[in-house]
Short mmCIF file of C-alpha atoms in Angstrom, two decimals:
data_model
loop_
_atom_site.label_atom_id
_atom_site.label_comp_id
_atom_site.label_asym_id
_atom_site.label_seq_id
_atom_site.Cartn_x
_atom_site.Cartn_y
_atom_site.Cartn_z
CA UNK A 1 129.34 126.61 174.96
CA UNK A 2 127.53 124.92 177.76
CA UNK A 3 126.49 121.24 177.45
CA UNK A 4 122.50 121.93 177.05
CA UNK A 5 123.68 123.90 173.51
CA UNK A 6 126.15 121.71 172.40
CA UNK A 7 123.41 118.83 173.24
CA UNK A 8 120.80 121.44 170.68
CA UNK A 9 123.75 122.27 168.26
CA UNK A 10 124.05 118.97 167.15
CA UNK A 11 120.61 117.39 167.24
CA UNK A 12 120.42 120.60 165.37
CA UNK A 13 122.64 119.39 162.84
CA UNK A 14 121.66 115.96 162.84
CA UNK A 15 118.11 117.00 162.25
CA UNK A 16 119.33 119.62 158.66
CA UNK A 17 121.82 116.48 157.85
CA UNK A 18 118.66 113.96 157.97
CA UNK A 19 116.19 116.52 155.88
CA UNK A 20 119.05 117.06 153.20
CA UNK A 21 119.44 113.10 152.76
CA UNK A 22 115.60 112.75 152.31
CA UNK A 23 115.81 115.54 149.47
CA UNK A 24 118.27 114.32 147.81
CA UNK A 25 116.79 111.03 147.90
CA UNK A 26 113.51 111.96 147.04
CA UNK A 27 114.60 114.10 144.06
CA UNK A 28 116.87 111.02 143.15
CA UNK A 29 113.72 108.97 143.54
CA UNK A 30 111.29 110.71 141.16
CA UNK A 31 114.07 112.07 138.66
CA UNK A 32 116.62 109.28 137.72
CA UNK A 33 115.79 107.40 134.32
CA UNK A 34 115.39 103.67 134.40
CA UNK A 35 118.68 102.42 133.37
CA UNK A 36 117.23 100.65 130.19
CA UNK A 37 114.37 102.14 128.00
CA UNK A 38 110.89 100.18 127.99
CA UNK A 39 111.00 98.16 124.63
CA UNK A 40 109.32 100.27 121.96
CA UNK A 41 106.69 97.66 120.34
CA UNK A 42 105.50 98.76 116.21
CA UNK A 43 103.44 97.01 113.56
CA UNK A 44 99.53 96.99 113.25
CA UNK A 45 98.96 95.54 116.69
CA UNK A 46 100.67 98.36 118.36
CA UNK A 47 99.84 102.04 118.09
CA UNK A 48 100.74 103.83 115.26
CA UNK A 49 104.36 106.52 115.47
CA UNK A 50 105.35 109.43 113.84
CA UNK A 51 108.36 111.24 112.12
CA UNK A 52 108.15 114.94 112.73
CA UNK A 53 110.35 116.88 110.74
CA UNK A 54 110.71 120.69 112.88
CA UNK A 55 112.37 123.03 111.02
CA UNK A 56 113.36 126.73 112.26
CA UNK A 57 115.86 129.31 111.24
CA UNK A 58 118.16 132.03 113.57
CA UNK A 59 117.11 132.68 116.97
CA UNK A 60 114.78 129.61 116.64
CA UNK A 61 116.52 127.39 119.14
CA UNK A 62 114.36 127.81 122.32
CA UNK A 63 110.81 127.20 120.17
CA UNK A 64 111.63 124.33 118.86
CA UNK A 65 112.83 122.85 122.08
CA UNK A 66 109.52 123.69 123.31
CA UNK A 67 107.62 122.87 120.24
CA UNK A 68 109.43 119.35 120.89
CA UNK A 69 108.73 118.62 123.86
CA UNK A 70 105.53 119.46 123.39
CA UNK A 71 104.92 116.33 120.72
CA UNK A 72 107.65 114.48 122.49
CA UNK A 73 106.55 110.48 122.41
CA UNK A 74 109.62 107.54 123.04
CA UNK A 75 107.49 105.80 120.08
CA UNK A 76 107.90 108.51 117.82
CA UNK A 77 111.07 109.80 115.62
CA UNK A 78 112.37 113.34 115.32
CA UNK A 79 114.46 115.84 113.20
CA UNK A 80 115.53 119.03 113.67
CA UNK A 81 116.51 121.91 111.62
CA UNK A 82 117.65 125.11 112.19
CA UNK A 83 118.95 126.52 108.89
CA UNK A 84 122.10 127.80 107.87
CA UNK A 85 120.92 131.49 108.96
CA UNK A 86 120.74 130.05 112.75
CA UNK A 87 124.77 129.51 112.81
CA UNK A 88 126.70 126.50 114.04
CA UNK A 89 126.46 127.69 117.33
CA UNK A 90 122.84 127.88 118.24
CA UNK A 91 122.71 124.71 116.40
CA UNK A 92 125.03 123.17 118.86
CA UNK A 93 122.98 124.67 121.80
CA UNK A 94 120.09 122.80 120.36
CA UNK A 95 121.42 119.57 120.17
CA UNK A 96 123.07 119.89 123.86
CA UNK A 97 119.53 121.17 125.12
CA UNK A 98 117.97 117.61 123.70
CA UNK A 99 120.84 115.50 125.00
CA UNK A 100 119.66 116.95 128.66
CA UNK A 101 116.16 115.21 128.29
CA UNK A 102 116.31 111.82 130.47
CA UNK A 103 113.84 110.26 128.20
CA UNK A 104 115.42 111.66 125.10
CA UNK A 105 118.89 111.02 126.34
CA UNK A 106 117.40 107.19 127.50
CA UNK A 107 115.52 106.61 123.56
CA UNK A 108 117.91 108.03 121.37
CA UNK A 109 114.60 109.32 118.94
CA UNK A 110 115.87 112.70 118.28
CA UNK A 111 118.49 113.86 116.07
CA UNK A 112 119.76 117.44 115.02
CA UNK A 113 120.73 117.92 111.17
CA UNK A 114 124.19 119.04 111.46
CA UNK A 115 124.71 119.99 108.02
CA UNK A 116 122.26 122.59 107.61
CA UNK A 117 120.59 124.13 104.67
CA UNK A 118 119.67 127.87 103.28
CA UNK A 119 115.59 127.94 103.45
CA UNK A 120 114.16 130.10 101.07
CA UNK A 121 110.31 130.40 101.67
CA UNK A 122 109.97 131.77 97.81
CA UNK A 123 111.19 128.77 95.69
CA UNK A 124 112.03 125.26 96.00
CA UNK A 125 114.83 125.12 99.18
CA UNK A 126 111.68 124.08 101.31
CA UNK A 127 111.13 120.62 99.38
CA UNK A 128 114.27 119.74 98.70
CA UNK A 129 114.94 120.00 102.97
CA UNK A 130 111.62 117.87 103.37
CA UNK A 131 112.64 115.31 100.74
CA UNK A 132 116.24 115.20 102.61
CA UNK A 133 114.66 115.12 105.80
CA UNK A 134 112.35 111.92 104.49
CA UNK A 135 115.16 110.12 103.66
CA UNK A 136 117.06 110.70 106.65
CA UNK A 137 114.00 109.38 108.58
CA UNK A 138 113.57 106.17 106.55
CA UNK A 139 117.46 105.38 107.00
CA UNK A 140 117.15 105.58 110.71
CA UNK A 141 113.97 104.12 111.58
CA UNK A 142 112.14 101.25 110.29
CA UNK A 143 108.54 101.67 112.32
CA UNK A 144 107.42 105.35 112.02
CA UNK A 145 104.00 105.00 109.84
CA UNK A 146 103.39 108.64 108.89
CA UNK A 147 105.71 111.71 108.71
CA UNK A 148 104.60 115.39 109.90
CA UNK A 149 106.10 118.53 108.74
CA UNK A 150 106.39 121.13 111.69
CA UNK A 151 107.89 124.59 111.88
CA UNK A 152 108.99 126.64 114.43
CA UNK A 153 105.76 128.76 114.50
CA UNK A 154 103.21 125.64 114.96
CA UNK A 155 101.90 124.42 118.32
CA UNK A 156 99.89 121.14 118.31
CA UNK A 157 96.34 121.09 119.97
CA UNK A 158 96.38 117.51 121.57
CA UNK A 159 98.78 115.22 123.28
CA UNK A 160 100.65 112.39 121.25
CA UNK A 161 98.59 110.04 123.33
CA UNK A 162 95.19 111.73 121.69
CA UNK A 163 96.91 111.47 118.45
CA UNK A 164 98.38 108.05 117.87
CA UNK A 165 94.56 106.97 119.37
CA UNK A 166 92.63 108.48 116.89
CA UNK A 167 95.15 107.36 113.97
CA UNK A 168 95.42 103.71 115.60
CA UNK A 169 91.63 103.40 113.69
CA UNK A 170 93.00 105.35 110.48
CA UNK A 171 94.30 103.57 107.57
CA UNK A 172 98.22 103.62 107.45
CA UNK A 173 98.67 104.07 103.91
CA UNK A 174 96.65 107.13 103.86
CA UNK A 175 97.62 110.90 103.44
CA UNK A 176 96.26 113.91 104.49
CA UNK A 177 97.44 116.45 102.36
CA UNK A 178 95.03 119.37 101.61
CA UNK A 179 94.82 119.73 97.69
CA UNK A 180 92.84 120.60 94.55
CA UNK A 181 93.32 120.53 90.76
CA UNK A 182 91.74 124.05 90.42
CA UNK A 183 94.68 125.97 89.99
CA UNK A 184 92.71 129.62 89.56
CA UNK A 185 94.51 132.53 89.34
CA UNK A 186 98.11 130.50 90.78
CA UNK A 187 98.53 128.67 87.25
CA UNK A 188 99.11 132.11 85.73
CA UNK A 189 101.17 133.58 88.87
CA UNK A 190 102.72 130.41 90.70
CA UNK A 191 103.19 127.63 88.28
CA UNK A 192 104.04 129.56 84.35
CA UNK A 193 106.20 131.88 86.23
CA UNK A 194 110.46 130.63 85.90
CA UNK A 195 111.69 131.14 89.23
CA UNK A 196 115.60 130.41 90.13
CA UNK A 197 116.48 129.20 94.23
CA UNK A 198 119.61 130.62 94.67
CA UNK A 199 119.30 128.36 98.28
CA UNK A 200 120.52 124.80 96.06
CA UNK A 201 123.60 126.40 95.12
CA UNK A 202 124.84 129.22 96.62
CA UNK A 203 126.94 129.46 100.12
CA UNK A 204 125.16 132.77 101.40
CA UNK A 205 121.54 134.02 101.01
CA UNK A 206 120.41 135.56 98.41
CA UNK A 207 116.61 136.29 96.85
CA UNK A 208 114.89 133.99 94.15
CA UNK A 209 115.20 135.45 90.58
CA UNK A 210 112.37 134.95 88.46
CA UNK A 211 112.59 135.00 84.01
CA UNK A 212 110.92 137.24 81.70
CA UNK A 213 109.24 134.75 79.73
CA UNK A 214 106.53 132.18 81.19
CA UNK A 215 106.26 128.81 80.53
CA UNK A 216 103.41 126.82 79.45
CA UNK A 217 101.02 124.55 81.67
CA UNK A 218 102.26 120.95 81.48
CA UNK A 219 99.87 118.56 79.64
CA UNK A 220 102.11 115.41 80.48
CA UNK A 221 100.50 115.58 84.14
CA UNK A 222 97.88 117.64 85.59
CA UNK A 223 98.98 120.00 88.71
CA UNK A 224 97.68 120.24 92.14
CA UNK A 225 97.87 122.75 94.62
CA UNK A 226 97.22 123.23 98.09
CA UNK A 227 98.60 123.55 101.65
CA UNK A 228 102.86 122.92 102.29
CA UNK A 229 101.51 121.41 105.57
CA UNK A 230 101.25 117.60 105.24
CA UNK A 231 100.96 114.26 107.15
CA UNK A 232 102.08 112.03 104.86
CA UNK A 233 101.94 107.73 104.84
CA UNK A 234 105.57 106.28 104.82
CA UNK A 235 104.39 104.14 101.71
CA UNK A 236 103.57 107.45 99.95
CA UNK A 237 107.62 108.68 101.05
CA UNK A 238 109.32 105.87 99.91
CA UNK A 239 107.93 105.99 96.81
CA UNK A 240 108.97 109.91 96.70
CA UNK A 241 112.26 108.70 97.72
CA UNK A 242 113.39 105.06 96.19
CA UNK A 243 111.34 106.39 92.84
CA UNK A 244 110.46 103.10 91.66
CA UNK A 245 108.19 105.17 89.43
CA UNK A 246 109.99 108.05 86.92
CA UNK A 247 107.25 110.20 88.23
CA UNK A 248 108.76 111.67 91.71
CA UNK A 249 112.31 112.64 90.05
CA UNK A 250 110.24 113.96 86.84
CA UNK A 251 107.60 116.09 88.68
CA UNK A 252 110.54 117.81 90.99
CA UNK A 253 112.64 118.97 88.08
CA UNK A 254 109.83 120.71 86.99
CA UNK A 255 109.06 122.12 90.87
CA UNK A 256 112.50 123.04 90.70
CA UNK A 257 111.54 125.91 88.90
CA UNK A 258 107.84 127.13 90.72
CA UNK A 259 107.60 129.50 92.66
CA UNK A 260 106.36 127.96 95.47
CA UNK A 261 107.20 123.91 95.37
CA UNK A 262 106.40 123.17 98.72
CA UNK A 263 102.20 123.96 98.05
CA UNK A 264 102.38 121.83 94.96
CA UNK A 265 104.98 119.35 94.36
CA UNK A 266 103.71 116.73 96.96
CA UNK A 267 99.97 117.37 95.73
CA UNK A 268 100.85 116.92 91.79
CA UNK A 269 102.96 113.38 92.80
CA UNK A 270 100.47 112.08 94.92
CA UNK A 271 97.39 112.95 92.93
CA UNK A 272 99.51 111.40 89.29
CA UNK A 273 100.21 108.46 90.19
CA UNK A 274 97.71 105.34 89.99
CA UNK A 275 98.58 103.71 93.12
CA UNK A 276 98.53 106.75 95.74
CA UNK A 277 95.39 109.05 94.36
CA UNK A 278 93.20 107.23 96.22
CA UNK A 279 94.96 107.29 99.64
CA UNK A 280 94.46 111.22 99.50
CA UNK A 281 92.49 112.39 102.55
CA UNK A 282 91.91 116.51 101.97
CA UNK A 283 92.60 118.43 104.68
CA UNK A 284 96.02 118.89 106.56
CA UNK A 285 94.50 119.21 110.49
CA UNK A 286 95.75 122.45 111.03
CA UNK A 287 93.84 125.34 112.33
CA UNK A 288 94.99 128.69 110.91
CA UNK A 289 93.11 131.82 110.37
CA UNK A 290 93.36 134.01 106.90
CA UNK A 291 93.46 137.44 105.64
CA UNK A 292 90.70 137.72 103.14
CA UNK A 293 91.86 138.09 100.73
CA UNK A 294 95.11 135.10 101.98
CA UNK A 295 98.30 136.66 102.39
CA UNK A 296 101.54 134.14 102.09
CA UNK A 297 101.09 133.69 105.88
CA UNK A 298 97.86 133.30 108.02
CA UNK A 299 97.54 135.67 110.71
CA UNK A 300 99.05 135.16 114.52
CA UNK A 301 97.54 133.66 116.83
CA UNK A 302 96.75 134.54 120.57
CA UNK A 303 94.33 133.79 123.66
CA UNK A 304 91.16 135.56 121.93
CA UNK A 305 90.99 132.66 119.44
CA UNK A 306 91.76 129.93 122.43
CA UNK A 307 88.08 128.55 122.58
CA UNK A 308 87.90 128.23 118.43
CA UNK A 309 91.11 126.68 118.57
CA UNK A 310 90.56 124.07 120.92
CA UNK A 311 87.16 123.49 119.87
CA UNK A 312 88.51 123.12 116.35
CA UNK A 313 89.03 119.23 115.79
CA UNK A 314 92.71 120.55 114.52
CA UNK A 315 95.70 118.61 115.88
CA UNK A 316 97.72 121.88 115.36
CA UNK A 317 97.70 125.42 114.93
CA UNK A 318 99.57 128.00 113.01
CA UNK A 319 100.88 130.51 113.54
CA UNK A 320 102.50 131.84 117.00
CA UNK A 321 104.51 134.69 117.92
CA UNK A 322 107.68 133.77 120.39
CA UNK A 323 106.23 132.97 123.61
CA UNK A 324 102.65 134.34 123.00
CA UNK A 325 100.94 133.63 126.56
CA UNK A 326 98.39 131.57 124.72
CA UNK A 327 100.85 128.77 124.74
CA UNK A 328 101.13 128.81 127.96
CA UNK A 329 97.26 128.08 128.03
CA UNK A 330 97.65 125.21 126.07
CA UNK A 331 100.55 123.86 127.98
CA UNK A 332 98.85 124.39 130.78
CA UNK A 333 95.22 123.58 129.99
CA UNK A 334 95.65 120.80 127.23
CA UNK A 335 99.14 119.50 127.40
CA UNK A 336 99.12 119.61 131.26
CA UNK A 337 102.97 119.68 130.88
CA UNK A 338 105.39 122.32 132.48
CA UNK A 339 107.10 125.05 130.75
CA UNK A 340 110.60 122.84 130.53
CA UNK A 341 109.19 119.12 130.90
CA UNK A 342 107.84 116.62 128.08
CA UNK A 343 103.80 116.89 127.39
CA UNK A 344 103.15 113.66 129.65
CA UNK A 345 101.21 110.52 128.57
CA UNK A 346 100.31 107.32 129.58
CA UNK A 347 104.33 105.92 129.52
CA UNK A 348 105.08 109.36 132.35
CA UNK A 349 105.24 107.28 135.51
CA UNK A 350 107.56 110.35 137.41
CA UNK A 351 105.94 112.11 140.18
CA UNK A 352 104.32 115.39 139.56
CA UNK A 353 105.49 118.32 141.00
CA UNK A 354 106.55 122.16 139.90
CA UNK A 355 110.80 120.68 140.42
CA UNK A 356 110.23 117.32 138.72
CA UNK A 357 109.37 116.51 135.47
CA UNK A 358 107.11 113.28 135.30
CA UNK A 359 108.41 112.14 131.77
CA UNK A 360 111.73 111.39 133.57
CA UNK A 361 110.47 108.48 134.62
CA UNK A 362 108.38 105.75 132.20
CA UNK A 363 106.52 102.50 132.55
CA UNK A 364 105.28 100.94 128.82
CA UNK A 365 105.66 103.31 126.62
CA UNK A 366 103.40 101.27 124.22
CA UNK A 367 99.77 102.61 125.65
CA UNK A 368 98.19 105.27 125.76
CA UNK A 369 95.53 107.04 127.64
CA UNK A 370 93.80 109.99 125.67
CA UNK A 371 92.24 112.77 126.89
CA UNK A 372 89.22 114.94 126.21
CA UNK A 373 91.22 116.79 123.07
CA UNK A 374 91.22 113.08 121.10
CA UNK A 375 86.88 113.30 120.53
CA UNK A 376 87.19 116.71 119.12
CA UNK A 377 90.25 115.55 116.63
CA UNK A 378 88.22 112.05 115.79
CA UNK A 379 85.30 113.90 114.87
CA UNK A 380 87.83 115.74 112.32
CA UNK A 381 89.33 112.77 111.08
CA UNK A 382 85.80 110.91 110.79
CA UNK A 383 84.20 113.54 108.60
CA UNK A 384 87.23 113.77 106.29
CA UNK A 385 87.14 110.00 105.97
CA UNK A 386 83.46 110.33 105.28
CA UNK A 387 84.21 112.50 102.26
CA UNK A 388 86.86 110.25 101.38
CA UNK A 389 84.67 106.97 101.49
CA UNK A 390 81.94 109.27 98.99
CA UNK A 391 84.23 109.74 96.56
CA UNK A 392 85.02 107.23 93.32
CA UNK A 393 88.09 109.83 92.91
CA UNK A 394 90.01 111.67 95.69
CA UNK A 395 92.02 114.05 93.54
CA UNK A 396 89.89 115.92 91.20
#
């Protein structure tokens, strides 16, 4: 090799060697975690968090991630569960998949339930997970102010930022729990029916069995109905849980037994007891669209109700088929977040870019900058609080 191309071999060289350091140091740069977590500030002076409860069954894993990160906030708490269908595998795949979040790996706000539970939609599995998953929340965390029930088929329709704005004016002993006391034709085919959950005591799955005889309507309480999809005050839960009050622990015997707890038993404790009736706001922000006549389910989703949705006021929808491209329009349109990263707020200080995820990086993770989605879901909470404000009694 003559000395002109040894000369261009190694400026060659030099010159990859150089571009390879800035790379790496530019990744390293806009990647890397602070070594300490910003200080995560609650009480009324501070915006308001939230405990969202996700629950999914077998070949769930990968939505929830994504339905995760997609309400991911370092001010807000999370549990997970994948029941017992899902195996102890994919369970463990979950909880490795969180660990690899910087900012969830940095916060420490998101835990997997690793004793997991049989989930029967038909019967009353589904309350006594929620009631477990309350308590869970309450023992670990000491500032979330309301707790939201998620599955692995909801989406939400605004960031956490747009959220915690529009709640930061709401009330934090209220609930918004959709409900009525006019039962219809589910007194005679939900509530007088005896159903049996095999799912509290039995190892495998197995179908709810339901008596011969009915029972009769109670008279010691009246019974409310309405949607299993709640946002509910964490005065309301520790009442449910600590059951200073007979009323929780006598109202879920009975639910033990309906056919479907989770659209009642909530409803019927809240709207009983003297101190919580009036804290009651009726609707549960979700958009979802119905069969008419309503099936058990609402129908799925997709990109021909996009507009509807977004325009909807709803902070979430229900329900989605696994990866239905219409997700990707709200990731992409609303969320602004990448298929893999966090949905980013105000507290994302990371550099944007299709390798990087912003969220890996944070400033103060105590304010928040809302976008346009937070009018449309004020306007929702406004009018329900106007109904709430015309009202002498919220549970009727």
């Amino acid at each position: 090799m003559g000395a002109e191309k040894k000369w261009l071999f190694t400026l060659f060289v030099a010159a990859l060697v150089s571009l390879m350091l800035l790379l790496m140091s530019s990744f390293s740069a806009f990647s890397s975690p602070k070594a300490f977590p910003s200080l995560v500030q609650h009480g009324s002076h501070y915006p308001p968090s939230f405990a969202y409860f996700i629950s999914g069954g077998n070949r769930d894993k990968d939505r929830i991630l994504r339905l995760l990160l997609a309400v991911y906030h370092p001010r807000n708490r999370y549990l997970l569960h994948l029941g017992m269908d899902a195996g102890d595998a994919e369970r463990a795949a979950l909880a490795a998949a969180v660990r690899s979040v910087p900012a969830i790996r940095a916060f420490g706000n998101v835990d997997v339930v690793g004793k997991a539970e049989w989930i029967t939609y038909l019967g009353s599995s589904n309350v006594a997970i929620t009631l477990r998953a309350a308590a869970i929340m309450l023992k670990l965390d000491s500032g979330w102010d309301w707790f939201i029930t998620l599955s692995a088929r909801d989406y939400p329709l605004i960031t956490q930022d747009d959220l915690s704005h529009v709640f930061s004016s709401v009330r934090r002993d209220l609930n918004f729990i959709d409900h009525t006391g006019d039962l219809g034709w589910k007194e005679s085919d939900r509530f007088q029916p005896i159903v049996v959950d095999p799912g509290l005591y039995l190892a495998r799955r197995s179908q709810i069995f339901q008596a011969t005889e009915k029972r009769a309507t109670p008279d010691a309480f009246k019974l409310f109905t309405g949607s299993p999809w709640v946002i509910l005050s964490r005065p309301f839960l520790e009442f449910c849980i600590f059951g200073w009050d007979n009323l929780p622990r006598t109202l879920l015997m009975y639910f033990t037994n309906v056919k479907l707890s989770q659209e009642g038993y909530f409803h019927s404790v809240i709207c009983n007891a003297p101190e919580f009736k009036n804290t009651t706001v009726n609707g549960d922000l979700r958009y979802m669209i119905w069969d008419n006549p309503p099936k058990m389910e609402p129908l799925f989703l997709n990109a021909s109700v996009y507009d509807q949705m977004v325009e909807s006021g709803a902070a979430f929808a229900r329900q989605f088929q696994v990866d239905n491209p219409v997700l990707d329009m709200i990731d992409e349109k609303i969320l602004r977040r990448g298929r893999h990263q966090a949905a980013p707020g105000a507290w994302c200080t990371g550099r944007r870019s299709w390798w990087v995820d912003p969220c890996s990086q944070w400033g103060d993770v105590n304010i928040l900058k809302p976008g346009p989605q937070a009018k449309k879901l004020e306007g929702s909470v406004s009018s329900l609080l106007d109904d709430l404000g015309s009202q002498t009694n919220q549970c009727q």
